[in-house]
Amino acid sequence: MRSRTTVLIIIALLFATSASVANPAGEGDADRDYTCGGSCHGDPALSSPSDGTVTVSVDPLSFSGTATAVHVTASGMSLSGNRLLGVFLLSSTSGNDDHPEDHGWNILQDPNGGTHNYVEVVVPPSGSVTLTWVMLAPAQSGIQTLFTEIHHGSNPNSNNWAYSALTRGYTVDVQPVPENLPGFAFDWTPETRVTGDDSPTVVGTRNTTSVAVQWMLEGEWVPHDAEVTGEGDEWHAMLPATIGETRIQYQVTTSNGDFSIVQPWLTVATEPAAFDGEIWGARVQALAFGLLVMAFLLSLQARLSPWDGRPELDHTEEVEAAETPPEPPGLEPADDYWSRLVPSEENPGWLWDPVEEEWVADPNNPPEGGE
Amino acid sequence: MFGAATFHAAMAEVVVGTMVLATICAVGCTIATIFPNIAGGRLSSERVMVTMDKASIAGALLGLVFMPIAALSGSFAADNVVNNALLYNKFVYTGLAFGFWASFVIGRVRLGPGVWQHRSLSVLQGATAAMAMLMTTMASSIGGKLVRGESLFDIMPVWLPSDSATVLNPVFSAVLLLVGIASLVVVFRLGPKAERISLD
């Protein structure tokens, strides 16, 4: 009884344990506090300092409500097989309310075209990647601090550790905005387009009387001018459609006669066309395929199995052969066939068959000339 | 309490595990039928053949019972929404796997253990099990791609398509479904009757 209880307890404990599994495929872009980087990945048993180098480039002076670019370059880190790197942009590291938007910033665009403070990217073979967040500075003037943190794996990674690095804080002095300074509207965010869509890109502005837009493909050096129409606070820029993996960047210049502000480069966020399948369609199609496969295989089984009427089980020929009357005695191919043949002195080498009434070559004395 | 995704993972493991056993044993029976002298004739000995036959039918039956549970729990885990080609293909491959496994089980039950003594039927059963396992592993591999972003089959140079889906119009799928049902009726009611093969 005691041993049985012990075994049951052990089994219960085994079922109670949960697997500790990292997420080698990442968690996806999201809005995250530093807790994600500091809790699980902060456990010394589960993490280790990164061997990479992170540099942050941000203008130390900004004006309230104007667009500011934060460039984060990560390089030299070990990576897992899928070369995935997670990067945080934070305004504090206290574990809660660390999102820049908790401190008044407004993310216009993250490096992947969204509006998140945590993004995941695949590091190119060069081992270095630069990510850019474009944010509107807080309306409240004052000193702001920005941090970045990176997460990545390693290959090999026998301990299943997460590798992380947190930068020092970078300060940005947010000054009151000069009156009548043209810029992006506070409530405007770059829209996401579907692959192949070349409809005009809407740009929301304030204090602006004219807008100029330049665009270029990622990696290009010389930008192209885009046609812009519109007035007031809404403008439409004609940018080419995004196809495949190509990324298009564009830069907006807002002017009003008194000021002309060149805004940071933005990326045309592109998403694949919506998948047109639905669950009931998938279910019906799957079931239809399954039934068709079954019908084919079952008919094949029946065809190969010994069923009544199958050719190899049809003994008609044997029965007919058994019922066929025997050949007449003189016609049946008897063993004494050669004995009935009569030699002829007139025709040496030939034998006379009295039954068939024909001459047959004598195998023991072939006719001359080999006929 | 646990979520549908956790339950689905457990059910999928049961399905894959039992069907791996069924496939190995079915292919073993086929090999023993084609090459009776392989491994010194030990593989084709009556004891081993009976064991492999029973293991294959038991594994396939168990997997077939758990497959709808796994499919339904997976559907709930995806919130009953198919929003990408991978998920759509997971459904399609699951349906194909179900068709192949059901054919394997029905064939074995209708024809009896003597199916392994019949060379062509034995090859058909082994090929059916192998195809069924291929479809099952495709469906489970897609599960790995969806959850973890990677699969063991990523290292394969050539593999069945999963990133792009052939989405049939639901009406056409429904017509195909009716054709499938009609075909089964024809096979069972109008076609030649497969009889249980007597053991020598």
Short mmCIF file of C-alpha atoms in Angstrom, two decimals, chain B residues 69-165:
data_model
loop_
_atom_site.label_atom_id
_atom_site.label_comp_id
_atom_site.label_asym_id
_atom_site.label_seq_id
_atom_site.Cartn_x
_atom_site.Cartn_y
_atom_site.Cartn_z
CA ILE B 69 -10.48 14.95 -31.54
CA ALA B 70 -7.11 16.38 -32.51
CA ALA B 71 -8.61 18.11 -35.54
CA LEU B 72 -11.46 19.65 -33.56
CA SER B 73 -9.24 20.80 -30.70
CA GLY B 74 -6.82 22.27 -33.25
CA SER B 75 -9.70 24.10 -34.85
CA PHE B 76 -10.69 25.56 -31.49
CA ALA B 77 -7.06 26.43 -30.77
CA ALA B 78 -7.09 28.51 -33.96
CA ASP B 79 -10.32 30.19 -32.81
CA ASN B 80 -12.10 28.52 -35.73
CA VAL B 81 -10.46 30.99 -38.09
CA VAL B 82 -8.34 30.06 -41.09
CA ASN B 83 -6.34 33.14 -41.96
CA ASN B 84 -3.30 31.76 -43.71
CA ALA B 85 -2.26 29.09 -46.18
CA LEU B 86 -0.42 27.01 -43.58
CA LEU B 87 -3.53 26.55 -41.47
CA TYR B 88 -5.66 25.80 -44.53
CA ASN B 89 -3.18 23.16 -45.67
CA LYS B 90 -3.21 21.65 -42.19
CA PHE B 91 -6.91 20.97 -42.63
CA VAL B 92 -6.44 19.55 -46.12
CA TYR B 93 -3.59 17.26 -45.11
CA THR B 94 -5.57 16.11 -42.08
CA GLY B 95 -8.45 15.17 -44.36
CA LEU B 96 -6.14 13.27 -46.67
CA ALA B 97 -4.51 11.50 -43.72
CA PHE B 98 -7.95 10.51 -42.46
CA GLY B 99 -8.83 9.10 -45.89
CA PHE B 100 -5.67 7.05 -46.13
CA TRP B 101 -5.87 5.73 -42.57
CA ALA B 102 -9.55 4.88 -42.89
CA SER B 103 -8.80 2.99 -46.10
CA PHE B 104 -6.01 1.11 -44.37
CA VAL B 105 -8.24 0.09 -41.47
CA ILE B 106 -11.26 -0.78 -43.61
CA GLY B 107 -9.10 -2.82 -45.95
CA ARG B 108 -7.53 -4.75 -43.11
CA VAL B 109 -10.89 -5.38 -41.39
CA ARG B 110 -12.67 -6.46 -44.60
CA LEU B 111 -9.91 -8.63 -45.96
CA GLY B 112 -8.65 -10.00 -42.67
CA PRO B 113 -5.09 -10.84 -41.65
CA GLY B 114 -4.75 -12.84 -44.86
CA VAL B 115 -4.26 -9.53 -46.66
CA TRP B 116 -0.55 -9.84 -45.91
CA GLN B 117 -0.35 -13.18 -47.69
CA HIS B 118 -1.56 -11.62 -50.91
CA ARG B 119 1.39 -9.92 -52.55
CA SER B 120 -0.38 -7.09 -54.40
CA LEU B 121 -2.77 -6.38 -51.52
CA SER B 122 0.12 -6.37 -49.10
CA VAL B 123 1.94 -3.80 -51.23
CA LEU B 124 -1.24 -1.72 -51.43
CA GLN B 125 -1.69 -1.78 -47.65
CA GLY B 126 1.96 -0.86 -47.04
CA ALA B 127 1.80 1.99 -49.56
CA THR B 128 -1.47 3.22 -48.05
CA ALA B 129 0.09 3.28 -44.58
CA ALA B 130 3.17 5.10 -45.90
CA MET B 131 1.05 7.72 -47.67
CA ALA B 132 -1.12 8.09 -44.60
CA MET B 133 1.95 8.68 -42.46
CA LEU B 134 3.25 11.22 -44.98
CA MET B 135 0.01 13.17 -44.76
CA THR B 136 -0.02 12.91 -40.96
CA THR B 137 3.53 14.19 -40.64
CA MET B 138 2.76 17.03 -43.06
CA ALA B 139 -0.16 18.11 -40.90
CA SER B 140 1.88 17.89 -37.70
CA SER B 141 4.85 19.58 -39.33
CA ILE B 142 2.62 22.51 -40.25
CA GLY B 143 1.59 22.63 -36.60
CA GLY B 144 5.24 23.07 -35.67
CA LYS B 145 5.63 25.81 -38.26
CA LEU B 146 2.59 27.64 -36.91
CA VAL B 147 3.53 27.46 -33.25
CA ARG B 148 7.31 27.51 -33.25
CA GLY B 149 8.04 28.89 -36.68
CA GLU B 150 10.15 25.89 -37.56
CA SER B 151 9.82 22.20 -38.20
CA LEU B 152 12.10 19.20 -38.38
CA PHE B 153 11.20 18.97 -42.04
CA ASP B 154 12.80 22.34 -42.76
CA ILE B 155 16.03 20.47 -43.44
CA MET B 156 14.41 18.43 -46.21
CA PRO B 157 15.51 19.68 -49.65
CA VAL B 158 12.17 18.78 -51.24
CA TRP B 159 8.88 18.62 -49.43
CA LEU B 160 5.19 18.84 -50.10
CA PRO B 161 3.85 22.37 -50.51
CA SER B 162 2.54 24.05 -47.40
CA ASP B 163 3.22 27.78 -47.76
CA SER B 164 0.68 28.20 -50.53
CA ALA B 165 -2.78 26.69 -50.55
#
